[in-house]
């Protein structure tokens, strides 16, 4: 290609930006790397030591003839024209512009071809292309490129890390990355002025509890510029227990705000964006000139209060209702219940009050000593830890850690309404991370809302079937219970397939519902009281209704025993996660979707995941 190619990045370039430019120069041989004008402390250190190898040219050093013949611009680690410093003078109509960026948002560069991937490091995007083209690197080149990935992923410790970052690093290591050089640049010690600033920030740190999130805001004033302020923000994040940290450092009339978060779920970029800054969900910053720091701080606190942080609470993750046993229940019978239901512990109830709890692990130990006929009250602990219905994940975790317990009971209005185990908490943290995929970070937006589901049903189902579902919801409400469309019918709707067989779960009594249904419809309806099921054949459709249940088998029995259970437990009987979705079709709540086992996420990913190890055998 005739003409000149230049590579640009943002001012205040970090190692990821420098590494991206160098990797791009290997992708586009003969291209010229343009100095960004300003560098952060690590990048400045790198350029001062290895400047001859990097071969970066300043804009003023370029001959006019060279500038006039520029016909292609490669932009890395940004897509914002205003962040390009002196390099933005090259941005003109008719010049080919290719952008490699891992930040969210749209580009304002004219007619740019964007290669955008939300990886932990921007360098990873370009390294992938080097892998595809089978570019050969020297050990030094591989190390130089690896530095950017190591820095922007926090040496693979940040929540933004993706599998692609690991794959890129594996490729680079095949050429001999020097960990001695990596350590030299990525393990910096704080200087005296930096330590002083960190101490002042700690002295002026204030913590807030907002929507279940722990947020720390610290401010400090400095008389002279101190390099590496972003490093100090990172160090502060390591020292305190917070979900989000903001530091405000004022020099004269100017203020530098840096935001850091412990999780992708806590998007500090959205808050920094309101000040005209930028960055990532977990790391963002802005430099504000000539504005009173008190006003800035007040606006920051207001924006934090207005932000939608993900709030998963006990009520969202608990198992309910709680299965309890009498203190007189034998160890043997308690073990049967635990195995049958897959629980790890059982609360003991006496006269309507919880008087103790016993774990499966304790019961297993007791059974080794042939004491299986003893009552559980002899071995249960009377110490029961409880949390509130509205406690958030951090509060639940704190209760477990502080009291060294594997499960907590959930109370609402002084009544036990649920139980949460360690595994429930771990699953909740996974769900919380997945919530970041949605524009809103509230729990309800992790799934389609009622209006979206209702519209989907109207689109996929015939008018007659849709009306029939509405009728089912009315009848269920009249009988004082809820009705849910479950399983394959919902899966089929999401892939735009019609289903002639539909399964429904009633929250209380399918037989009572069936009797009322029989009065309202003229169809082939059969009620089976012994199994709590109802079957309706209507206009070529087959509808099955069951009471929410759990099933288990006694020894040597081929017929399952049935107990009433919650919707969550009923759905656990399914084979694959994509078949565990449920939609409430009860009047007034029509269209509300429930996903206890990650089925919606798997459906979007086109993943078939077994719900339990026997799924294939039982099916």
Coordinates of C-alpha atoms in Angstrom, one line a residue:
X1 CA 0.0 0.0 0.0
X2 CA 1.5 3.3 -1.1
X3 CA 1.7 6.2 1.4
X4 CA 2.6 6.3 5.1
X5 CA 1.0 4.6 8.1
X6 CA 1.2 6.1 11.6
X7 CA 0.2 4.6 14.9
X8 CA -1.5 6.8 17.5
X9 CA -2.7 6.4 21.1
X10 CA -4.1 8.6 23.9
X11 CA -2.1 11.1 25.8
X12 CA -1.1 10.0 29.3
X13 CA -0.3 6.6 27.7
X14 CA 0.1 3.6 30.0
X15 CA 1.9 0.3 29.3
X16 CA -1.1 -1.2 27.6
X17 CA -1.2 1.7 25.1
X18 CA 2.6 1.5 24.4
X19 CA 2.5 -2.3 24.0
X20 CA -0.5 -1.9 21.7
X21 CA 1.3 0.5 19.5
X22 CA 4.4 -1.7 19.3
X23 CA 2.3 -4.8 18.6
X24 CA 0.5 -2.8 15.8
X25 CA 3.9 -1.9 14.3
X26 CA 4.5 -5.6 13.9
X27 CA 1.1 -6.1 12.3
X28 CA 1.8 -3.2 9.9
X29 CA 5.5 -3.3 8.9
X30 CA 7.0 0.0 8.0
X31 CA 4.5 2.0 10.1
X32 CA 5.7 4.8 12.4
X33 CA 4.8 5.0 16.1
X34 CA 3.9 8.5 17.1
X35 CA 4.9 9.7 20.6
X36 CA 1.6 10.4 22.5
X37 CA 3.0 13.5 24.1
X38 CA 2.6 12.4 27.7
X39 CA 3.1 9.1 29.5
X40 CA 2.2 7.7 32.9
X41 CA 4.9 6.7 35.3
X42 CA 5.4 3.1 34.1
X43 CA 5.3 4.0 30.4
X44 CA 7.7 6.8 31.0
X45 CA 10.1 4.5 32.7
X46 CA 9.8 2.0 29.9
X47 CA 10.5 4.6 27.2
X48 CA 13.4 6.1 29.0
X49 CA 15.1 2.7 29.3
X50 CA 14.1 1.1 25.9
X51 CA 13.4 4.2 23.8
X52 CA 15.9 3.1 21.1
X53 CA 14.1 -0.2 20.6
X54 CA 10.6 1.4 20.6
X55 CA 11.5 4.0 18.0
X56 CA 8.8 6.5 18.8
X57 CA 8.7 9.8 16.7
X58 CA 7.4 13.1 18.0
X59 CA 5.0 15.0 15.6
X60 CA 7.4 17.9 15.3
X61 CA 10.1 15.6 14.1
X62 CA 8.2 14.4 11.1
X63 CA 9.0 16.1 7.7
X64 CA 6.1 17.8 6.0
X65 CA 6.5 15.5 3.0
X66 CA 5.9 12.5 5.3
X67 CA 2.9 14.1 6.9
X68 CA 1.4 15.0 3.6
X69 CA 1.7 11.4 2.4
X70 CA -0.1 9.8 5.5
X71 CA -3.0 7.7 4.1
X72 CA -3.6 5.3 7.0
X73 CA -3.8 5.8 10.7
X74 CA -3.9 3.1 13.3
X75 CA -5.4 4.2 16.6
X76 CA -5.0 2.0 19.7
X77 CA -6.5 1.9 23.2
X78 CA -8.9 4.8 22.5
X79 CA -11.5 5.9 20.0
X80 CA -11.8 9.5 21.3
X81 CA -10.3 12.1 18.9
X82 CA -9.8 14.6 21.8
X83 CA -7.5 12.2 23.7
X84 CA -5.0 11.9 20.8
X85 CA -3.1 15.0 21.7
X86 CA -0.9 16.4 18.8
X87 CA -1.7 13.3 16.8
X88 CA -5.3 14.3 16.1
X89 CA -4.0 16.8 13.5
X90 CA -3.6 13.8 11.2
X91 CA -7.3 12.9 11.4
X92 CA -8.7 14.1 8.1
X93 CA -11.4 13.0 5.6
X94 CA -10.2 10.5 3.1
X95 CA -7.6 8.9 5.3
X96 CA -8.1 5.3 6.3
X97 CA -8.5 4.9 10.1
X98 CA -8.4 1.6 11.9
X99 CA -9.2 1.5 15.6
X100 CA -8.2 -1.2 18.1
X101 CA -9.9 -0.6 21.4
X102 CA -11.2 -2.5 24.4
X103 CA -13.2 0.3 26.0
X104 CA -17.0 0.4 25.8
X105 CA -18.7 3.1 23.8
X106 CA -18.8 4.4 20.2
X107 CA -16.0 6.0 18.3
X108 CA -16.1 9.7 17.2
X109 CA -13.3 9.1 14.6
X110 CA -14.6 9.8 11.1
X111 CA -15.4 6.6 9.0
X112 CA -13.2 4.5 11.3
X113 CA -13.0 0.7 11.0
X114 CA -13.3 -0.4 14.6
X115 CA -11.9 -3.7 16.0
X116 CA -13.5 -3.6 19.4
X117 CA -13.3 -6.4 22.0
X118 CA -14.0 -6.2 25.7
X119 CA -10.8 -8.0 26.8
X120 CA -8.8 -7.3 29.9
X121 CA -6.1 -5.6 27.9
X122 CA -6.2 -3.8 24.6
X123 CA -2.9 -5.4 23.6
X124 CA -4.7 -8.7 23.6
X125 CA -6.8 -7.7 20.5
X126 CA -3.7 -7.0 18.4
X127 CA -1.8 -10.0 19.8
X128 CA -4.7 -12.2 18.5
X129 CA -4.1 -10.9 15.0
X130 CA -0.3 -11.5 15.3
X131 CA -1.2 -15.1 16.3
X132 CA -3.5 -15.5 13.3
X133 CA -0.8 -14.2 10.9
X134 CA 1.8 -16.4 12.7
X135 CA 4.1 -13.4 13.2
X136 CA 7.5 -14.4 14.7
X137 CA 8.7 -12.3 17.6
X138 CA 12.1 -12.0 19.4
X139 CA 12.1 -12.5 23.2
X140 CA 12.4 -8.8 23.7
X141 CA 9.5 -8.0 21.4
X142 CA 7.3 -10.6 23.1
X143 CA 8.2 -9.1 26.5
X144 CA 7.4 -5.6 25.4
X145 CA 4.0 -6.7 24.2
X146 CA 3.3 -8.8 27.3
X147 CA 3.9 -5.8 29.6
X148 CA 0.7 -4.2 28.4
X149 CA -1.4 -7.3 29.1
X150 CA 0.2 -7.9 32.5
X151 CA -0.5 -4.3 33.5
X152 CA -4.1 -3.9 32.3
X153 CA -5.1 -7.2 33.8
X154 CA -3.4 -6.6 37.1
X155 CA -1.2 -9.7 36.3
X156 CA -4.5 -11.6 35.6
X157 CA -6.1 -10.7 38.9
X158 CA -8.6 -8.1 37.7
X159 CA -12.3 -9.1 37.1
X160 CA -12.1 -7.9 33.5
X161 CA -9.7 -10.7 32.5
X162 CA -10.9 -13.0 29.7
X163 CA -9.8 -16.3 28.3
X164 CA -8.4 -14.5 25.3
X165 CA -5.9 -12.6 27.6
X166 CA -4.5 -15.9 28.8
X167 CA -4.3 -17.2 25.2
X168 CA -2.5 -14.1 24.0
X169 CA 0.0 -14.4 26.9
X170 CA 0.6 -18.1 26.1
X171 CA 1.4 -17.1 22.5
X172 CA 3.9 -14.5 23.7
X173 CA 5.5 -16.9 26.2
X174 CA 6.3 -19.2 23.4
X175 CA 8.9 -16.7 22.2
X176 CA 10.4 -16.3 25.7
X177 CA 8.9 -13.5 27.8
X178 CA 11.4 -12.2 30.4
X179 CA 9.6 -12.2 33.8
X180 CA 12.6 -10.3 35.2
X181 CA 11.8 -7.3 33.0
X182 CA 8.0 -7.7 33.7
X183 CA 8.7 -7.7 37.5
X184 CA 10.9 -4.6 37.1
X185 CA 8.2 -2.5 35.6
X186 CA 5.1 -3.9 37.3
X187 CA 6.2 -4.1 40.9
X188 CA 7.1 -0.4 41.6
X189 CA 7.8 0.8 45.1
X190 CA 6.1 4.0 46.3
X191 CA 8.4 7.0 46.7
X192 CA 8.4 9.3 49.7
X193 CA 5.9 11.8 48.1
X194 CA 3.6 8.9 47.1
X195 CA 3.6 7.4 50.6
X196 CA 2.7 10.8 52.0
X197 CA -0.2 11.2 49.5
X198 CA -1.5 7.7 50.4
X199 CA -1.4 8.6 54.1
X200 CA -3.3 11.8 53.6
X201 CA -5.9 10.0 51.5
X202 CA -6.3 7.4 54.3
X203 CA -6.7 10.2 56.8
X204 CA -9.4 11.9 54.8
X205 CA -11.3 8.7 53.7
X206 CA -15.0 8.5 54.3
X207 CA -17.0 5.3 53.8
X208 CA -20.6 5.2 52.5
X209 CA -23.1 2.3 52.4
X210 CA -25.3 2.9 49.3
X211 CA -27.8 0.4 47.9
X212 CA -25.9 -2.4 49.6
X213 CA -22.5 -1.4 48.2
X214 CA -19.5 -0.2 50.2
X215 CA -18.1 3.0 48.7
X216 CA -15.0 4.9 49.9
X217 CA -14.2 8.5 48.9
X218 CA -10.9 10.0 49.8
X219 CA -9.4 13.5 49.0
X220 CA -6.1 15.2 49.4
X221 CA -4.3 18.4 48.4
X222 CA -0.8 18.5 46.9
X223 CA 1.5 21.4 46.4
X224 CA 3.5 19.8 43.6
X225 CA 2.8 17.2 41.0
X226 CA 3.2 13.6 42.2
X227 CA 3.6 10.9 39.5
X228 CA 1.8 7.6 39.7
X229 CA -1.5 8.8 41.3
X230 CA -3.3 5.9 39.6
X231 CA -0.9 3.5 41.3
X232 CA -1.8 5.1 44.7
X233 CA -5.5 4.6 43.9
X234 CA -4.8 0.9 43.3
X235 CA -2.8 0.6 46.6
X236 CA -5.6 2.3 48.5
X237 CA -8.1 -0.2 47.0
X238 CA -5.9 -3.1 48.3
X239 CA -5.8 -1.6 51.8
X240 CA -9.5 -1.1 52.5
X241 CA -12.6 -3.3 52.3
X242 CA -14.7 -1.5 49.7
X243 CA -16.5 -2.3 46.5
X244 CA -15.6 1.1 45.0
X245 CA -12.9 3.7 45.8
X246 CA -12.8 7.2 44.5
X247 CA -9.8 9.5 45.2
X248 CA -9.8 13.3 44.5
X249 CA -6.4 14.8 44.4
X250 CA -6.3 18.6 44.1
X251 CA -3.3 20.6 42.8
X252 CA -4.0 24.3 42.8
X253 CA -7.4 24.8 41.1
X254 CA -7.4 21.5 39.3
X255 CA -8.6 18.2 40.5
X256 CA -7.8 14.6 39.4
X257 CA -10.5 12.0 40.1
X258 CA -9.7 8.3 39.9
X259 CA -12.2 5.5 40.4
X260 CA -11.5 1.9 41.1
X261 CA -13.9 -1.0 41.7
X262 CA -13.5 -4.5 42.9
X263 CA -15.9 -6.0 40.3
X264 CA -17.1 -5.5 36.8
X265 CA -20.6 -5.2 38.4
X266 CA -19.7 -1.9 40.0
X267 CA -19.2 0.4 36.9
X268 CA -17.1 3.4 37.9
X269 CA -16.8 4.5 34.3
X270 CA -20.5 5.5 34.2
X271 CA -19.9 7.8 37.1
X272 CA -16.7 9.3 35.8
X273 CA -18.4 9.8 32.4
X274 CA -20.7 12.4 34.0
X275 CA -17.6 14.5 34.6
X276 CA -16.3 14.1 31.0
X277 CA -13.8 11.4 31.8
X278 CA -13.4 7.8 30.5
X279 CA -11.9 4.4 31.2
X280 CA -13.2 0.9 32.1
X281 CA -16.0 -0.3 34.4
X282 CA -13.3 -1.1 37.0
X283 CA -10.9 1.7 36.4
X284 CA -11.7 5.3 35.2
X285 CA -10.4 8.8 35.6
X286 CA -10.9 12.4 34.8
X287 CA -8.9 15.7 35.1
X288 CA -11.0 18.7 36.0
X289 CA -9.7 22.2 35.6
X290 CA -10.7 25.4 37.5
X291 CA -13.5 24.0 39.6
X292 CA -14.1 24.0 43.4
X293 CA -13.3 20.6 44.9
X294 CA -16.2 20.8 47.3
X295 CA -18.6 21.1 44.3
X296 CA -16.9 18.2 42.6
X297 CA -17.1 16.0 45.7
X298 CA -20.8 16.9 46.2
X299 CA -21.6 16.0 42.6
X300 CA -19.6 12.8 42.9
X301 CA -21.6 11.7 46.0
X302 CA -24.9 12.6 44.2
X303 CA -23.9 10.6 41.1
X304 CA -23.0 7.6 43.3
X305 CA -26.4 7.7 44.9
X306 CA -28.1 7.9 41.5
X307 CA -26.1 4.9 40.1
X308 CA -27.6 1.5 39.6
X309 CA -25.4 -0.9 41.5
X310 CA -26.4 -4.5 41.4
X311 CA -28.1 -5.5 44.7
X312 CA -28.6 -9.2 45.3
X313 CA -30.2 -9.8 48.6
X314 CA -31.1 -12.7 50.8
X315 CA -34.6 -12.8 49.4
X316 CA -33.2 -13.4 45.9
X317 CA -30.9 -16.3 46.7
X318 CA -32.4 -18.2 49.6
X319 CA -34.1 -21.6 49.4
X320 CA -37.7 -21.5 50.5
X321 CA -39.7 -22.8 52.2
X322 CA -37.2 -24.2 54.8
X323 CA -37.4 -27.9 55.4
X324 CA -37.3 -28.4 59.2
X325 CA -37.3 -31.5 61.4
X326 CA -38.4 -32.2 64.9
X327 CA -35.7 -32.5 67.6
X328 CA -36.9 -36.1 68.1
X329 CA -36.1 -37.1 64.4
X330 CA -33.6 -39.9 64.3
X331 CA -30.2 -39.4 62.8
X332 CA -31.1 -42.1 60.2
X333 CA -34.3 -40.3 59.1
X334 CA -32.5 -36.9 59.0
X335 CA -29.9 -38.3 56.7
X336 CA -32.5 -39.7 54.4
X337 CA -34.1 -36.2 54.1
X338 CA -30.7 -34.6 53.4
X339 CA -29.8 -37.1 50.7
X340 CA -33.3 -36.9 49.1
X341 CA -33.3 -33.1 49.0
X342 CA -29.6 -32.5 48.3
X343 CA -29.4 -30.3 51.5
X344 CA -26.2 -29.8 53.6
X345 CA -28.0 -29.0 56.8
X346 CA -31.4 -29.2 58.6
X347 CA -32.9 -26.7 61.1
X348 CA -34.7 -28.2 64.2
X349 CA -38.1 -26.8 64.9
X350 CA -40.1 -27.1 68.2
X351 CA -43.3 -25.3 69.0
X352 CA -42.9 -23.1 65.9
X353 CA -39.4 -21.9 66.9
X354 CA -36.0 -22.9 65.5
X355 CA -34.1 -24.5 68.3
X356 CA -31.0 -25.7 66.6
X357 CA -29.4 -26.9 63.4
X358 CA -27.4 -30.0 62.3
X359 CA -25.2 -30.4 59.3
X360 CA -24.9 -33.3 56.9
X361 CA -21.2 -33.6 57.8
X362 CA -22.0 -34.0 61.5
X363 CA -24.6 -36.7 60.7
X364 CA -22.1 -38.6 58.6
X365 CA -19.6 -38.7 61.4
X366 CA -22.3 -39.8 63.9
X367 CA -23.4 -42.6 61.6
X368 CA -19.9 -44.0 61.6
X369 CA -20.3 -44.8 65.3
X370 CA -23.6 -46.7 64.7
X371 CA -25.7 -44.1 66.5
X372 CA -28.2 -43.7 63.6
X373 CA -31.3 -44.2 65.8
X374 CA -30.4 -41.4 68.3
X375 CA -32.5 -38.2 68.0
X376 CA -30.9 -35.3 66.2
X377 CA -31.3 -33.0 69.3
X378 CA -28.4 -34.8 71.0
X379 CA -26.0 -33.6 68.4
X380 CA -27.5 -30.4 66.9
X381 CA -25.9 -27.1 67.7
X382 CA -28.3 -24.6 69.4
X383 CA -26.3 -21.8 67.8
X384 CA -28.3 -20.6 64.8
X385 CA -27.1 -17.6 62.7
X386 CA -29.8 -15.5 61.1
X387 CA -29.8 -12.8 58.5
X388 CA -32.5 -10.4 57.4
X389 CA -34.6 -10.9 54.3
X390 CA -33.1 -7.7 52.9
X391 CA -29.4 -8.2 53.7
X392 CA -27.1 -8.0 50.8
X393 CA -24.4 -10.5 49.8
X394 CA -21.6 -8.8 51.7
X395 CA -23.7 -8.9 54.9
X396 CA -24.6 -12.5 54.4
X397 CA -20.9 -13.4 53.8
X398 CA -19.8 -11.4 56.9
X399 CA -22.4 -13.3 59.0
X400 CA -21.0 -16.7 57.7
X401 CA -17.3 -15.8 58.2
X402 CA -17.7 -14.0 61.6
X403 CA -19.6 -17.0 63.0
X404 CA -17.8 -19.7 61.1
X405 CA -21.0 -21.4 59.8
X406 CA -21.8 -22.9 56.5
X407 CA -25.5 -21.8 56.3
X408 CA -27.7 -19.0 57.7
X409 CA -31.4 -18.8 58.2
X410 CA -33.3 -15.9 56.6
X411 CA -35.8 -14.0 58.7
X412 CA -38.7 -11.7 57.7
X413 CA -40.9 -10.1 60.4
X414 CA -39.3 -12.4 63.0
X415 CA -40.3 -15.5 61.0
X416 CA -37.8 -17.9 59.3
X417 CA -38.6 -17.7 55.5
X418 CA -35.5 -19.2 53.9
X419 CA -32.0 -20.7 54.3
X420 CA -28.8 -19.8 52.5
X421 CA -25.8 -22.1 52.2
X422 CA -22.2 -21.4 51.1
X423 CA -22.9 -22.8 47.7
X424 CA -26.0 -20.5 47.3
X425 CA -23.7 -17.5 48.1
X426 CA -21.0 -18.6 45.5
X427 CA -23.7 -19.0 42.8
X428 CA -25.0 -15.6 43.7
X429 CA -21.6 -14.0 43.1
X430 CA -21.5 -15.6 39.7
X431 CA -24.9 -14.3 38.8
X432 CA -23.9 -10.9 40.0
X433 CA -21.0 -10.8 37.6
X434 CA -23.3 -11.9 34.7
X435 CA -25.6 -9.0 35.4
X436 CA -23.0 -6.6 34.0
X437 CA -23.9 -7.9 30.5
X438 CA -27.2 -5.9 30.7
X439 CA -27.5 -2.1 30.3
X440 CA -29.0 -1.8 33.8
X441 CA -27.4 -3.4 36.7
X442 CA -30.5 -4.1 38.7
X443 CA -31.3 -7.8 39.4
X444 CA -34.6 -7.6 37.5
X445 CA -32.9 -6.5 34.4
X446 CA -30.7 -9.6 34.3
X447 CA -33.7 -11.3 32.7
X448 CA -36.3 -9.9 30.2
X449 CA -39.0 -7.9 32.0
X450 CA -42.7 -8.8 32.1
X451 CA -43.6 -6.7 29.0
X452 CA -40.9 -8.3 26.9
X453 CA -42.0 -11.8 27.9
X454 CA -45.6 -10.9 27.2
X455 CA -44.8 -9.5 23.8
X456 CA -42.7 -12.7 23.0
X457 CA -45.6 -14.9 23.9
X458 CA -48.0 -12.8 21.8
X459 CA -45.6 -13.2 18.9
X460 CA -44.8 -16.9 19.1
X461 CA -48.1 -18.3 20.4
X462 CA -51.4 -18.2 18.6
X463 CA -54.1 -15.8 19.8
X464 CA -56.2 -18.7 21.1
X465 CA -53.4 -20.2 23.1
X466 CA -52.4 -16.8 24.5
X467 CA -56.0 -16.1 25.6
X468 CA -56.1 -19.6 27.2
X469 CA -52.9 -18.8 29.2
X470 CA -54.5 -15.6 30.4
X471 CA -57.6 -17.7 31.4
X472 CA -55.4 -20.1 33.3
X473 CA -53.9 -17.2 35.2
X474 CA -57.4 -15.9 36.2
X475 CA -58.5 -19.3 37.5
X476 CA -55.3 -19.8 39.5
X477 CA -55.8 -16.4 41.1
X478 CA -59.4 -17.3 42.0
X479 CA -58.2 -20.4 43.7
X480 CA -55.7 -18.4 45.7
X481 CA -52.5 -19.7 44.1
X482 CA -50.0 -19.0 41.4
X483 CA -49.5 -20.7 38.1
X484 CA -46.2 -21.0 36.1
X485 CA -45.6 -22.0 32.5
X486 CA -42.4 -24.1 32.8
X487 CA -39.8 -26.1 30.8
X488 CA -39.5 -26.8 27.1
X489 CA -42.4 -24.4 26.1
X490 CA -40.4 -21.4 27.3
X491 CA -37.2 -22.7 25.8
X492 CA -39.0 -23.0 22.5
X493 CA -40.5 -19.5 22.7
X494 CA -37.0 -18.0 23.0
X495 CA -35.9 -19.8 19.8
X496 CA -39.1 -18.8 18.1
X497 CA -40.5 -22.4 18.0
X498 CA -44.1 -23.3 18.7
X499 CA -44.9 -26.1 21.1
X500 CA -48.0 -28.3 21.2
X501 CA -47.2 -29.6 24.6
X502 CA -47.1 -27.2 27.6
X503 CA -46.3 -27.9 31.2
X504 CA -47.6 -25.8 34.1
X505 CA -46.8 -25.8 37.8
X506 CA -49.3 -24.7 40.5
X507 CA -47.9 -23.2 43.7
X508 CA -50.5 -24.9 46.0
X509 CA -52.9 -27.5 44.5
X510 CA -53.2 -28.6 40.9
X511 CA -56.4 -30.7 41.7
X512 CA -58.3 -27.7 43.0
X513 CA -57.2 -25.7 40.0
X514 CA -58.3 -28.6 37.7
X515 CA -61.8 -28.7 39.1
X516 CA -62.2 -25.0 38.6
X517 CA -60.7 -25.3 35.1
X518 CA -63.2 -28.1 34.3
X519 CA -66.1 -25.7 35.1
X520 CA -64.7 -23.0 32.8
X521 CA -63.6 -25.0 29.7
X522 CA -65.2 -27.6 27.6
X523 CA -62.3 -29.9 26.8
X524 CA -60.9 -33.4 27.5
X525 CA -59.8 -32.9 31.1
X526 CA -58.5 -35.6 33.4
X527 CA -57.7 -35.1 37.1
X528 CA -55.3 -37.5 39.0
X529 CA -55.6 -36.7 42.7
X530 CA -53.1 -39.3 43.8
X531 CA -50.3 -37.7 41.8
X532 CA -51.6 -34.1 42.0
X533 CA -51.7 -33.8 38.2
X534 CA -54.2 -32.6 35.7
X535 CA -54.2 -33.1 31.9
X536 CA -56.1 -31.1 29.4
X537 CA -56.4 -31.7 25.7
X538 CA -57.8 -28.7 23.9
X539 CA -57.9 -27.8 20.2
X540 CA -54.9 -30.1 19.4
X541 CA -52.8 -28.9 22.4
X542 CA -51.7 -31.0 25.4
X543 CA -51.6 -29.1 28.7
X544 CA -50.2 -30.8 31.9
X545 CA -50.6 -29.2 35.3
X546 CA -48.9 -30.4 38.5
X547 CA -48.5 -29.1 42.0
X548 CA -45.0 -27.8 42.8
X549 CA -43.2 -30.9 44.1
X550 CA -40.2 -32.8 45.0
X551 CA -39.9 -36.5 44.2
X552 CA -37.8 -39.2 45.9
X553 CA -37.6 -42.9 45.9
X554 CA -37.7 -45.3 48.9
X555 CA -35.3 -48.2 48.7
X556 CA -36.3 -50.8 46.1
X557 CA -39.2 -48.7 44.9
X558 CA -39.8 -47.8 41.2
X559 CA -42.6 -45.4 42.1
X560 CA -41.5 -42.0 43.4
X561 CA -43.0 -40.5 46.6
X562 CA -44.2 -37.0 46.2
X563 CA -44.0 -34.0 48.6
X564 CA -45.2 -30.4 48.0
X565 CA -42.3 -28.0 47.5
X566 CA -41.3 -24.6 46.2
X567 CA -41.1 -23.7 42.5
X568 CA -37.3 -23.6 42.8
X569 CA -37.2 -27.2 44.1
X570 CA -39.7 -28.4 41.4
X571 CA -37.6 -26.9 38.6
X572 CA -34.6 -28.7 40.0
X573 CA -36.1 -32.0 38.8
X574 CA -35.5 -31.0 35.2
X575 CA -32.7 -32.4 33.1
X576 CA -30.9 -29.4 31.6
X577 CA -30.7 -25.8 32.7
X578 CA -32.4 -24.5 29.5
X579 CA -35.5 -26.4 30.7
X580 CA -35.6 -24.8 34.1
X581 CA -37.1 -21.5 33.1
X582 CA -40.5 -20.5 34.5
X583 CA -42.9 -17.7 33.6
X584 CA -45.6 -16.6 36.0
X585 CA -48.9 -16.4 34.1
X586 CA -51.1 -15.5 37.1
X587 CA -53.2 -12.4 36.7
X588 CA -51.4 -9.1 37.5
X589 CA -47.9 -10.9 37.4
X590 CA -48.3 -12.3 33.9
X591 CA -44.9 -12.5 32.1
X592 CA -42.6 -12.5 35.1
X593 CA -39.7 -14.9 34.4
X594 CA -37.8 -17.0 37.0
X595 CA -34.4 -18.4 36.4
X596 CA -32.8 -20.2 39.4
X597 CA -30.2 -22.2 37.5
X598 CA -28.8 -20.0 34.8
X599 CA -31.0 -21.4 32.0
X600 CA -31.5 -18.0 30.3
X601 CA -27.8 -17.4 30.1
X602 CA -27.1 -20.9 28.7
X603 CA -29.9 -20.4 26.1
X604 CA -28.3 -17.2 24.9
X605 CA -24.9 -18.9 24.7
X606 CA -26.5 -21.9 22.9
X607 CA -25.1 -24.1 25.7
X608 CA -26.6 -27.4 26.9
X609 CA -25.7 -27.9 30.5
X610 CA -26.9 -30.7 32.7
X611 CA -28.6 -29.7 35.9
X612 CA -27.2 -32.7 37.8
X613 CA -24.9 -35.6 37.2
X614 CA -27.8 -38.1 36.5
X615 CA -29.5 -36.0 33.9
X616 CA -28.5 -38.2 30.9
X617 CA -29.2 -41.5 32.9
X618 CA -32.6 -40.4 34.1
X619 CA -33.6 -39.0 30.7

